[in-house]
PDB file of C-alpha atoms and ligand atoms in Angstrom:
ATOM      1  CA  MET A  24      21.434-128.694 -16.362  1.00  0.00           C
ATOM      2  CA  THR A  25      24.672-128.277 -18.299  1.00  0.00           C
ATOM      3  CA  SER A  26      28.040-128.747 -16.639  1.00  0.00           C
ATOM      4  CA  GLY A  27      28.893-125.075 -17.136  1.00  0.00           C
ATOM      5  CA  SER A  28      25.764-123.789 -15.430  1.00  0.00           C
ATOM      6  CA  ARG A  29      26.240-121.201 -12.700  1.00  0.00           C
ATOM      7  CA  PHE A  30      23.313-122.458 -10.644  1.00  0.00           C
ATOM      8  CA  HIS A  31      22.560-125.751  -9.050  1.00  0.00           C
ATOM      9  CA  ASP A  32      19.332-127.685  -9.589  1.00  0.00           C
ATOM     10  CA  ALA A  33      17.757-127.625  -6.108  1.00  0.00           C
ATOM     11  CA  LYS A  34      16.273-131.106  -6.501  1.00  0.00           C
ATOM     12  CA  ALA A  35      19.496-132.756  -7.614  1.00  0.00           C
ATOM     13  CA  PRO A  36      22.162-133.963  -5.140  1.00  0.00           C
ATOM     14  CA  PRO A  37      25.000-131.441  -4.730  1.00  0.00           C
ATOM     15  CA  HIS A  38      27.818-131.590  -7.259  1.00  0.00           C
ATOM     16  CA  LEU A  39      30.965-132.777  -5.588  1.00  0.00           C
ATOM     17  CA  LEU A  40      33.965-130.485  -5.776  1.00  0.00           C
ATOM     18  CA  ASP A  41      35.721-131.027  -9.063  1.00  0.00           C
ATOM     19  CA  ALA A  42      39.156-129.623  -9.914  1.00  0.00           C
ATOM     20  CA  GLU A  43      38.439-129.659 -13.665  1.00  0.00           C
ATOM     21  CA  ARG A  44      35.266-127.622 -13.249  1.00  0.00           C
ATOM     22  CA  ILE A  45      36.934-125.133 -10.899  1.00  0.00           C
ATOM     23  CA  LEU A  46      39.888-124.684 -13.272  1.00  0.00           C
ATOM     24  CA  ALA A  47      37.571-124.246 -16.253  1.00  0.00           C
ATOM     25  CA  ALA A  48      35.694-121.458 -14.454  1.00  0.00           C
ATOM     26  CA  LEU A  49      38.824-119.545 -13.331  1.00  0.00           C
ATOM     27  CA  SER A  50      39.942-116.353 -15.009  1.00  0.00           C
ATOM     28  CA  PRO A  51      43.155-116.702 -17.070  1.00  0.00           C
ATOM     29  CA  THR A  52      44.990-114.466 -14.575  1.00  0.00           C
ATOM     30  CA  ALA A  53      44.041-116.641 -11.621  1.00  0.00           C
ATOM     31  CA  ARG A  54      44.871-119.800 -13.548  1.00  0.00           C
ATOM     32  CA  ARG A  55      48.359-118.431 -14.190  1.00  0.00           C
ATOM     33  CA  ALA A  56      48.894-117.376 -10.556  1.00  0.00           C
ATOM     34  CA  MET A  57      47.566-120.598  -9.063  1.00  0.00           C
ATOM     35  CA  GLU A  58      50.292-123.171  -8.457  1.00  0.00           C
ATOM     36  CA  ARG A  59      48.449-126.109  -6.936  1.00  0.00           C
ATOM     37  CA  LEU A  60      44.802-127.047  -6.403  1.00  0.00           C
ATOM     38  CA  GLU A  61      44.073-129.749  -3.839  1.00  0.00           C
ATOM     39  CA  ILE A  62      40.637-131.209  -3.262  1.00  0.00           C
ATOM     40  CA  HIS A  63      40.196-133.518  -0.282  1.00  0.00           C
ATOM     41  CA  THR A  64      37.211-135.681   0.525  1.00  0.00           C
ATOM     42  CA  GLU A  65      37.965-135.265   4.215  1.00  0.00           C
ATOM     43  CA  ILE A  66      40.647-133.348   6.073  1.00  0.00           C
ATOM     44  CA  ASP A  67      41.168-132.024   9.592  1.00  0.00           C
ATOM     45  CA  SER A  68      41.172-128.388   8.478  1.00  0.00           C
ATOM     46  CA  THR A  69      42.062-126.849   5.120  1.00  0.00           C
ATOM     47  CA  ASN A  70      43.828-124.027   6.997  1.00  0.00           C
ATOM     48  CA  ARG A  71      45.823-126.398   9.134  1.00  0.00           C
ATOM     49  CA  ALA A  72      46.749-128.420   6.033  1.00  0.00           C
ATOM     50  CA  LEU A  73      48.103-125.349   4.244  1.00  0.00           C
ATOM     51  CA  MET A  74      50.016-124.183   7.327  1.00  0.00           C
ATOM     52  CA  ARG A  75      51.691-127.622   7.389  1.00  0.00           C
ATOM     53  CA  GLU A  76      52.401-127.407   3.664  1.00  0.00           C
ATOM     54  CA  ALA A  77      53.693-123.840   3.975  1.00  0.00           C
ATOM     55  CA  ALA A  78      56.197-125.029   6.580  1.00  0.00           C
ATOM     56  CA  ALA A  79      57.269-127.763   4.148  1.00  0.00           C
ATOM     57  CA  GLY A  80      57.865-125.207   1.356  1.00  0.00           C
ATOM     58  CA  ALA A  81      54.596-125.252  -0.633  1.00  0.00           C
ATOM     59  CA  PRO A  82      54.504-122.439  -3.209  1.00  0.00           C
ATOM     60  CA  SER A  83      52.508-119.228  -3.125  1.00  0.00           C
ATOM     61  CA  GLY A  84      49.211-119.863  -4.897  1.00  0.00           C
ATOM     62  CA  THR A  85      48.489-123.259  -3.302  1.00  0.00           C
ATOM     63  CA  LEU A  86      44.764-123.843  -2.782  1.00  0.00           C
ATOM     64  CA  CYS A  87      43.075-126.430  -0.625  1.00  0.00           C
ATOM     65  CA  LEU A  88      39.384-127.372  -0.612  1.00  0.00           C
ATOM     66  CA  ALA A  89      37.603-130.158   1.202  1.00  0.00           C
ATOM     67  CA  GLU A  90      34.170-131.763   1.153  1.00  0.00           C
ATOM     68  CA  CYS A  91      34.293-131.969   4.931  1.00  0.00           C
ATOM     69  CA  GLN A  92      36.562-130.981   7.808  1.00  0.00           C
ATOM     70  CA  THR A  93      36.867-133.078  10.940  1.00  0.00           C
ATOM     71  CA  ALA A  94      38.445-130.225  12.939  1.00  0.00           C
ATOM     72  CA  GLY A  95      37.327-127.088  11.097  1.00  0.00           C
ATOM     73  CA  ARG A  96      38.523-123.987  12.887  1.00  0.00           C
ATOM     74  CA  GLY A  97      36.818-120.648  13.414  1.00  0.00           C
ATOM     75  CA  ARG A  98      38.130-117.413  14.894  1.00  0.00           C
ATOM     76  CA  LEU A  99      39.015-117.164  18.580  1.00  0.00           C
ATOM     77  CA  GLY A 100      39.556-120.924  18.844  1.00  0.00           C
ATOM     78  CA  ARG A 101      35.962-121.825  18.026  1.00  0.00           C
ATOM     79  CA  PRO A 102      35.104-124.916  15.960  1.00  0.00           C
ATOM     80  CA  TRP A 103      33.763-124.471  12.422  1.00  0.00           C
ATOM     81  CA  ILE A 104      31.027-127.006  11.758  1.00  0.00           C
ATOM     82  CA  SER A 105      31.895-128.601   8.409  1.00  0.00           C
ATOM     83  CA  PRO A 106      29.441-131.283   7.237  1.00  0.00           C
ATOM     84  CA  PHE A 107      30.156-133.225   4.029  1.00  0.00           C
ATOM     85  CA  GLY A 108      29.201-131.603   0.730  1.00  0.00           C
ATOM     86  CA  ALA A 109      27.023-128.954   2.353  1.00  0.00           C
ATOM     87  CA  ASN A 110      29.251-125.883   2.372  1.00  0.00           C
ATOM     88  CA  LEU A 111      32.425-124.405   0.989  1.00  0.00           C
ATOM     89  CA  TYR A 112      35.672-124.906   2.909  1.00  0.00           C
ATOM     90  CA  LEU A 113      38.519-123.239   1.043  1.00  0.00           C
ATOM     91  CA  SER A 114      42.006-122.093   2.038  1.00  0.00           C
ATOM     92  CA  ALA A 115      44.660-120.286   0.022  1.00  0.00           C
ATOM     93  CA  LEU A 116      48.385-119.843   0.688  1.00  0.00           C
ATOM     94  CA  TRP A 117      50.140-116.685  -0.445  1.00  0.00           C
ATOM     95  CA  ARG A 118      53.736-115.712   0.264  1.00  0.00           C
ATOM     96  CA  TYR A 119      54.881-112.139   0.945  1.00  0.00           C
ATOM     97  CA  SER A 120      58.302-110.622   1.546  1.00  0.00           C
ATOM     98  CA  ALA A 121      56.720-108.424   4.267  1.00  0.00           C
ATOM     99  CA  PRO A 122      56.797-109.389   7.960  1.00  0.00           C
ATOM    100  CA  PRO A 123      53.793-111.232   9.461  1.00  0.00           C
ATOM    101  CA  ALA A 124      52.684-108.123  11.421  1.00  0.00           C
ATOM    102  CA  VAL A 125      51.874-106.299   8.163  1.00  0.00           C
ATOM    103  CA  LEU A 126      49.510-109.015   6.947  1.00  0.00           C
ATOM    104  CA  GLY A 127      46.854-108.735   9.675  1.00  0.00           C
ATOM    105  CA  GLY A 128      45.031-106.148   7.557  1.00  0.00           C
ATOM    106  CA  PHE A 129      44.227-108.846   5.019  1.00  0.00           C
ATOM    107  CA  SER A 130      41.565-109.992   7.447  1.00  0.00           C
ATOM    108  CA  LEU A 131      39.410-107.031   6.363  1.00  0.00           C
ATOM    109  CA  VAL A 132      40.355-107.513   2.724  1.00  0.00           C
ATOM    110  CA  ALA A 133      39.193-111.133   2.797  1.00  0.00           C
ATOM    111  CA  GLY A 134      35.836-110.151   4.293  1.00  0.00           C
ATOM    112  CA  ALA A 135      35.266-107.369   1.772  1.00  0.00           C
ATOM    113  CA  VAL A 136      36.269-109.499  -1.205  1.00  0.00           C
ATOM    114  CA  VAL A 137      34.131-112.493  -0.206  1.00  0.00           C
ATOM    115  CA  ALA A 138      31.098-110.271   0.469  1.00  0.00           C
ATOM    116  CA  ASP A 139      31.621-108.603  -2.904  1.00  0.00           C
ATOM    117  CA  VAL A 140      31.778-111.944  -4.758  1.00  0.00           C
ATOM    118  CA  LEU A 141      28.533-113.101  -3.152  1.00  0.00           C
ATOM    119  CA  HIS A 142      26.874-109.751  -3.803  1.00  0.00           C
ATOM    120  CA  ARG A 143      27.885-109.932  -7.475  1.00  0.00           C
ATOM    121  CA  SER A 144      26.418-113.458  -7.531  1.00  0.00           C
ATOM    122  CA  GLY A 145      23.019-112.087  -6.518  1.00  0.00           C
ATOM    123  CA  ALA A 146      23.086-111.997  -2.694  1.00  0.00           C
ATOM    124  CA  GLU A 147      21.400-108.842  -1.395  1.00  0.00           C
ATOM    125  CA  GLY A 148      21.569-107.597   2.182  1.00  0.00           C
ATOM    126  CA  LEU A 149      24.992-108.990   3.136  1.00  0.00           C
ATOM    127  CA  ALA A 150      26.805-107.346   6.032  1.00  0.00           C
ATOM    128  CA  LEU A 151      30.250-107.572   7.602  1.00  0.00           C
ATOM    129  CA  LYS A 152      30.709-107.461  11.332  1.00  0.00           C
ATOM    130  CA  TRP A 153      34.227-106.208  12.001  1.00  0.00           C
ATOM    131  CA  PRO A 154      36.654-107.635  11.241  1.00  0.00           C
ATOM    132  CA  ASN A 155      35.166-110.243   8.897  1.00  0.00           C
ATOM    133  CA  ASP A 156      32.055-112.030  10.134  1.00  0.00           C
ATOM    134  CA  LEU A 157      29.803-112.422   7.109  1.00  0.00           C
ATOM    135  CA  LEU A 158      26.156-111.934   8.079  1.00  0.00           C
ATOM    136  CA  TRP A 159      22.744-111.888   6.474  1.00  0.00           C
ATOM    137  CA  ASP A 160      19.731-110.864   8.491  1.00  0.00           C
ATOM    138  CA  ARG A 161      22.163-110.765  11.463  1.00  0.00           C
ATOM    139  CA  ARG A 162      22.724-114.515  10.978  1.00  0.00           C
ATOM    140  CA  LYS A 163      26.108-116.035  10.195  1.00  0.00           C
ATOM    141  CA  LEU A 164      26.596-116.909   6.525  1.00  0.00           C
ATOM    142  CA  GLY A 165      30.354-117.308   6.534  1.00  0.00           C
ATOM    143  CA  GLY A 166      33.673-116.387   8.059  1.00  0.00           C
ATOM    144  CA  MET A 167      37.356-115.994   7.293  1.00  0.00           C
ATOM    145  CA  LEU A 168      40.293-117.282   9.330  1.00  0.00           C
ATOM    146  CA  LEU A 169      43.768-115.847   8.740  1.00  0.00           C
ATOM    147  CA  GLU A 170      46.946-117.542   9.872  1.00  0.00           C
ATOM    148  CA  VAL A 171      50.448-116.243   9.283  1.00  0.00           C
ATOM    149  CA  ALA A 172      53.857-117.811   9.688  1.00  0.00           C
ATOM    150  CA  GLY A 173      57.219-116.183   9.137  1.00  0.00           C
ATOM    151  CA  GLU A 174      60.254-114.369  10.448  1.00  0.00           C
ATOM    152  CA  SER A 175      59.697-111.099  12.346  1.00  0.00           C
ATOM    153  CA  GLN A 176      61.354-109.152   9.495  1.00  0.00           C
ATOM    154  CA  GLY A 177      59.717-111.295   6.770  1.00  0.00           C
ATOM    155  CA  PRO A 178      59.227-113.193   4.559  1.00  0.00           C
ATOM    156  CA  SER A 179      55.811-114.540   5.568  1.00  0.00           C
ATOM    157  CA  ALA A 180      53.327-117.166   4.514  1.00  0.00           C
ATOM    158  CA  LEU A 181      49.694-116.093   4.758  1.00  0.00           C
ATOM    159  CA  VAL A 182      46.927-118.704   4.849  1.00  0.00           C
ATOM    160  CA  VAL A 183      43.393-117.399   4.334  1.00  0.00           C
ATOM    161  CA  GLY A 184      40.548-119.790   5.072  1.00  0.00           C
ATOM    162  CA  VAL A 185      37.028-119.086   3.861  1.00  0.00           C
ATOM    163  CA  GLY A 186      33.990-120.955   5.121  1.00  0.00           C
ATOM    164  CA  ILE A 187      30.606-120.273   3.534  1.00  0.00           C
ATOM    165  CA  ASN A 188      27.360-122.010   4.401  1.00  0.00           C
ATOM    166  CA  VAL A 189      25.983-123.070   1.020  1.00  0.00           C
ATOM    167  CA  ARG A 190      23.179-125.550   1.602  1.00  0.00           C
ATOM    168  CA  MET A 191      22.988-127.030   5.078  1.00  0.00           C
ATOM    169  CA  THR A 192      20.091-128.892   6.699  1.00  0.00           C
ATOM    170  CA  PRO A 193      18.926-127.812  10.175  1.00  0.00           C
ATOM    171  CA  ASP A 194      20.195-131.148  11.425  1.00  0.00           C
ATOM    172  CA  GLN A 195      23.688-130.591   9.977  1.00  0.00           C
ATOM    173  CA  GLY A 196      23.812-127.120  11.534  1.00  0.00           C
ATOM    174  CA  ARG A 197      22.381-128.116  14.900  1.00  0.00           C
ATOM    175  CA  SER A 198      25.617-127.731  16.851  1.00  0.00           C
ATOM    176  CA  ILE A 199      26.312-124.205  15.553  1.00  0.00           C
ATOM    177  CA  ASP A 200      25.979-122.034  18.640  1.00  0.00           C
ATOM    178  CA  GLN A 201      24.645-118.884  16.957  1.00  0.00           C
ATOM    179  CA  PRO A 202      21.931-118.018  14.431  1.00  0.00           C
ATOM    180  CA  TRP A 203      23.055-119.057  10.952  1.00  0.00           C
ATOM    181  CA  VAL A 204      21.854-118.964   7.375  1.00  0.00           C
ATOM    182  CA  ASP A 205      22.971-120.578   4.118  1.00  0.00           C
ATOM    183  CA  LEU A 206      23.319-119.278   0.564  1.00  0.00           C
ATOM    184  CA  ALA A 207      20.373-121.409  -0.564  1.00  0.00           C
ATOM    185  CA  GLU A 208      18.126-119.239   1.621  1.00  0.00           C
ATOM    186  CA  VAL A 209      19.896-115.964   0.791  1.00  0.00           C
ATOM    187  CA  LEU A 210      19.807-116.484  -2.979  1.00  0.00           C
ATOM    188  CA  GLY A 211      16.545-118.413  -3.150  1.00  0.00           C
ATOM    189  CA  GLY A 212      15.796-120.495  -6.238  1.00  0.00           C
ATOM    190  CA  PRO A 213      18.499-122.904  -7.308  1.00  0.00           C
ATOM    191  CA  GLY A 214      21.271-121.359  -5.195  1.00  0.00           C
ATOM    192  CA  ILE A 215      24.801-121.586  -6.578  1.00  0.00           C
ATOM    193  CA  ASP A 216      27.050-124.443  -7.621  1.00  0.00           C
ATOM    194  CA  ARG A 217      30.010-124.831  -5.213  1.00  0.00           C
ATOM    195  CA  ASN A 218      32.527-125.291  -8.039  1.00  0.00           C
ATOM    196  CA  VAL A 219      31.483-121.996  -9.620  1.00  0.00           C
ATOM    197  CA  LEU A 220      31.510-120.297  -6.233  1.00  0.00           C
ATOM    198  CA  ALA A 221      34.985-121.673  -5.507  1.00  0.00           C
ATOM    199  CA  ALA A 222      36.293-120.321  -8.824  1.00  0.00           C
ATOM    200  CA  LEU A 223      34.778-116.872  -8.228  1.00  0.00           C
ATOM    201  CA  LEU A 224      36.339-116.747  -4.761  1.00  0.00           C
ATOM    202  CA  VAL A 225      39.737-117.904  -5.987  1.00  0.00           C
ATOM    203  CA  ASP A 226      39.691-115.280  -8.764  1.00  0.00           C
ATOM    204  CA  ALA A 227      38.858-112.544  -6.280  1.00  0.00           C
ATOM    205  CA  LEU A 228      41.300-113.721  -3.609  1.00  0.00           C
ATOM    206  CA  ILE A 229      44.229-113.973  -6.009  1.00  0.00           C
ATOM    207  CA  ASP A 230      43.491-110.513  -7.357  1.00  0.00           C
ATOM    208  CA  ALA A 231      43.293-109.219  -3.759  1.00  0.00           C
ATOM    209  CA  PHE A 232      46.532-110.973  -2.700  1.00  0.00           C
ATOM    210  CA  GLU A 233      48.370-109.292  -5.549  1.00  0.00           C
ATOM    211  CA  ARG A 234      46.814-105.863  -5.018  1.00  0.00           C
ATOM    212  CA  PHE A 235      47.330-105.978  -1.243  1.00  0.00           C
ATOM    213  CA  GLY A 236      50.993-106.806  -1.893  1.00  0.00           C
ATOM    214  CA  ARG A 237      51.354-103.714  -4.091  1.00  0.00           C
ATOM    215  CA  GLU A 238      49.070-101.198  -2.369  1.00  0.00           C
ATOM    216  CA  GLY A 239      48.187-102.466   1.122  1.00  0.00           C
ATOM    217  CA  LEU A 240      44.794-102.098   2.748  1.00  0.00           C
ATOM    218  CA  ASN A 241      43.777 -98.688   1.381  1.00  0.00           C
ATOM    219  CA  PRO A 242      42.119 -99.741  -1.898  1.00  0.00           C
ATOM    220  CA  PHE A 243      39.818-102.131  -0.012  1.00  0.00           C
ATOM    221  CA  LEU A 244      38.529 -99.801   2.730  1.00  0.00           C
ATOM    222  CA  ALA A 245      35.644 -98.339   0.732  1.00  0.00           C
ATOM    223  CA  LEU A 246      34.476-101.819  -0.281  1.00  0.00           C
ATOM    224  CA  TRP A 247      34.560-102.997   3.340  1.00  0.00           C
ATOM    225  CA  ASP A 248      32.588 -99.885   4.321  1.00  0.00           C
ATOM    226  CA  GLU A 249      29.807-100.765   1.864  1.00  0.00           C
ATOM    227  CA  PHE A 250      29.111-103.935   3.841  1.00  0.00           C
ATOM    228  CA  ASP A 251      29.629-102.532   7.373  1.00  0.00           C
ATOM    229  CA  ALA A 252      26.860-104.108   9.491  1.00  0.00           C
ATOM    230  CA  PHE A 253      26.909-101.325  12.088  1.00  0.00           C
ATOM    231  CA  ARG A 254      27.837 -98.174  10.192  1.00  0.00           C
ATOM    232  CA  GLY A 255      26.841 -95.177  12.364  1.00  0.00           C
ATOM    233  CA  GLU A 256      25.166 -97.441  14.933  1.00  0.00           C
ATOM    234  CA  GLN A 257      25.680 -97.719  18.657  1.00  0.00           C
ATOM    235  CA  VAL A 258      27.752-100.824  19.445  1.00  0.00           C
ATOM    236  CA  ARG A 259      29.412-102.546  22.376  1.00  0.00           C
ATOM    237  CA  LEU A 260      33.031-103.662  22.332  1.00  0.00           C
ATOM    238  CA  LEU A 261      33.909-106.508  24.631  1.00  0.00           C
ATOM    239  CA  LEU A 262      37.443-106.284  26.009  1.00  0.00           C
ATOM    240  CA  ALA A 263      38.989-108.893  28.309  1.00  0.00           C
ATOM    241  CA  ASP A 264      37.853-107.110  31.460  1.00  0.00           C
ATOM    242  CA  ARG A 265      35.202-104.561  30.418  1.00  0.00           C
ATOM    243  CA  GLU A 266      32.762-103.338  27.836  1.00  0.00           C
ATOM    244  CA  ILE A 267      33.003-100.067  25.898  1.00  0.00           C
ATOM    245  CA  ARG A 268      30.008 -98.462  24.213  1.00  0.00           C
ATOM    246  CA  GLY A 269      30.113 -96.054  21.349  1.00  0.00           C
ATOM    247  CA  ARG A 270      29.056 -95.239  17.817  1.00  0.00           C
ATOM    248  CA  MET A 271      30.720 -97.117  14.960  1.00  0.00           C
ATOM    249  CA  LEU A 272      32.698 -94.601  12.876  1.00  0.00           C
ATOM    250  CA  GLY A 273      34.217 -97.101  10.456  1.00  0.00           C
ATOM    251  CA  ILE A 274      37.677 -98.469   9.758  1.00  0.00           C
ATOM    252  CA  ALA A 275      40.986 -96.582  10.024  1.00  0.00           C
ATOM    253  CA  SER A 276      43.610 -96.922   7.291  1.00  0.00           C
ATOM    254  CA  ASP A 277      45.493 -99.512   9.398  1.00  0.00           C
ATOM    255  CA  GLY A 278      42.326-101.638   9.783  1.00  0.00           C
ATOM    256  CA  ALA A 279      41.538-100.536  13.346  1.00  0.00           C
ATOM    257  CA  LEU A 280      37.905-100.094  14.304  1.00  0.00           C
ATOM    258  CA  ARG A 281      37.049 -96.412  15.027  1.00  0.00           C
ATOM    259  CA  LEU A 282      34.579 -95.822  17.810  1.00  0.00           C
ATOM    260  CA  ASP A 283      33.055 -92.544  18.989  1.00  0.00           C
ATOM    261  CA  THR A 284      32.971 -93.016  22.784  1.00  0.00           C
ATOM    262  CA  ALA A 285      32.166 -90.807  25.776  1.00  0.00           C
ATOM    263  CA  ASP A 286      35.955 -90.099  25.895  1.00  0.00           C
ATOM    264  CA  GLY A 287      36.185 -89.134  22.210  1.00  0.00           C
ATOM    265  CA  GLU A 288      37.326 -91.273  19.272  1.00  0.00           C
ATOM    266  CA  ARG A 289      39.128 -94.480  20.183  1.00  0.00           C
ATOM    267  CA  ARG A 290      40.650 -97.173  17.964  1.00  0.00           C
ATOM    268  CA  PHE A 291      40.787-100.908  18.516  1.00  0.00           C
ATOM    269  CA  HIS A 292      42.567-103.761  16.770  1.00  0.00           C
ATOM    270  CA  ALA A 293      41.131-107.192  15.987  1.00  0.00           C
ATOM    271  CA  GLY A 294      42.257-109.877  18.392  1.00  0.00           C
ATOM    272  CA  GLU A 295      41.916-107.654  21.445  1.00  0.00           C
ATOM    273  CA  VAL A 296      38.142-107.079  21.262  1.00  0.00           C
ATOM    274  CA  SER A 297      34.827-108.521  20.052  1.00  0.00           C
ATOM    275  CA  LEU A 298      32.126-106.348  18.532  1.00  0.00           C
ATOM    276  CA  ARG A 299      28.426-106.561  19.422  1.00  0.00           C
ATOM    277  CA  GLY A 300      25.343-104.643  18.369  1.00  0.00           C
ATOM    278  CA  GLU A 301      23.679-102.554  21.056  1.00  0.00           C
ATOM    279  CA  VAL A 302      20.772-104.982  21.548  1.00  0.00           C
ATOM    280  CA  GLY A 303      20.029-108.611  20.784  1.00  0.00           C
ATOM    281  CA  ASP A 304      23.519-109.536  19.591  1.00  0.00           C
ATOM    282  CA  ASP A 305      25.181-111.889  22.015  1.00  0.00           C
ATOM    283  CA  ARG A 306      27.923-113.298  19.776  1.00  0.00           C
TER     284      ARG A 306
HETATM  285  C1  BTN B 166      35.003-117.608  11.698  1.00  0.00           C
HETATM  286  O1  BTN B 166      35.043-118.020  12.849  1.00  0.00           O
HETATM  287  O2  BTN B 166      34.153-116.782  11.343  1.00  0.00           O
HETATM  288  C2  BTN B 166      36.007-118.058  10.667  1.00  0.00           C
HETATM  289  C3  BTN B 166      35.601-119.362  10.037  1.00  0.00           C
HETATM  290  C4  BTN B 166      36.588-119.877   9.011  1.00  0.00           C
HETATM  291  C5  BTN B 166      36.235-121.259   8.527  1.00  0.00           C
HETATM  292  C6  BTN B 166      37.091-121.699   7.370  1.00  0.00           C
HETATM  293  S1  BTN B 166      36.490-123.169   6.591  1.00  0.00           S
HETATM  294  C7  BTN B 166      37.964-123.267   5.653  1.00  0.00           C
HETATM  295  C8  BTN B 166      39.101-122.921   6.596  1.00  0.00           C
HETATM  296  N1  BTN B 166      39.523-124.078   7.346  1.00  0.00           N
HETATM  297  C9  BTN B 166      39.286-123.952   8.658  1.00  0.00           C
HETATM  298  O3  BTN B 166      39.560-124.813   9.515  1.00  0.00           O
HETATM  299  N2  BTN B 166      38.725-122.775   8.894  1.00  0.00           N
HETATM  300  C10 BTN B 166      38.552-121.988   7.691  1.00  0.00           C
END
């Protein structure tokens, strides 16, 4: 296999993350916008690292990848299982003049953009569970974690963390408390090289950061819709103290989930609720 190959030889050990190879595969636009590329053998959490660096003044366009995370973080305070060399753990810092409250919508953007990159790399049947759980065959393939710091009137620092299961053994994934899948199974054959995948994601994220800054959430809604796991289906929304049932109508222009309930259309924001399918979906 040549060093520029897009795919990974299934019988060979995984390529380690390699800054030179990621840089070589980046688009010229992303290469210009990217300020710093860090690759760690081991770190607590790439998100936590960038939040620390953001507080210390790191520039917009700082990227952090790691071979393994000792305290990988998922949404809602859950751990993100991060074995060495198996998956992709990537975080990106972008600075905006807008206040933190405006940046929550990027949660949907990140999901749509990551799903689109994987789809363009050959993955069929991907689905997004609002706001940004990446699923295949109703099993978890990846997830995005957004963290924002800043003044209430702006400016803000947005850290977007992307975790994608690339090639994980059942043993490595044993402590994951929900059904999961990796890209090796989704793509079949040789799968995809993590350095190439990292470059494709960085290209797409940088493009999305810039576009979101100019145009907000609107240009990304149709893309998110294409991957909606429950479009038109009956779902359950779990609130702190009750459950609401209804039919998934899609996403409003502010990123809220639109649900057709017995009381008419209602809208919900991420953070206050969790979405479930009508049957057989307990997480
Ligand atoms: C989820 O719960 O679905 C979100 C998972 C996000 C995991 C990624 S891995 C890279 C970055 N660093 C972290 O600690 N979390 C995110």
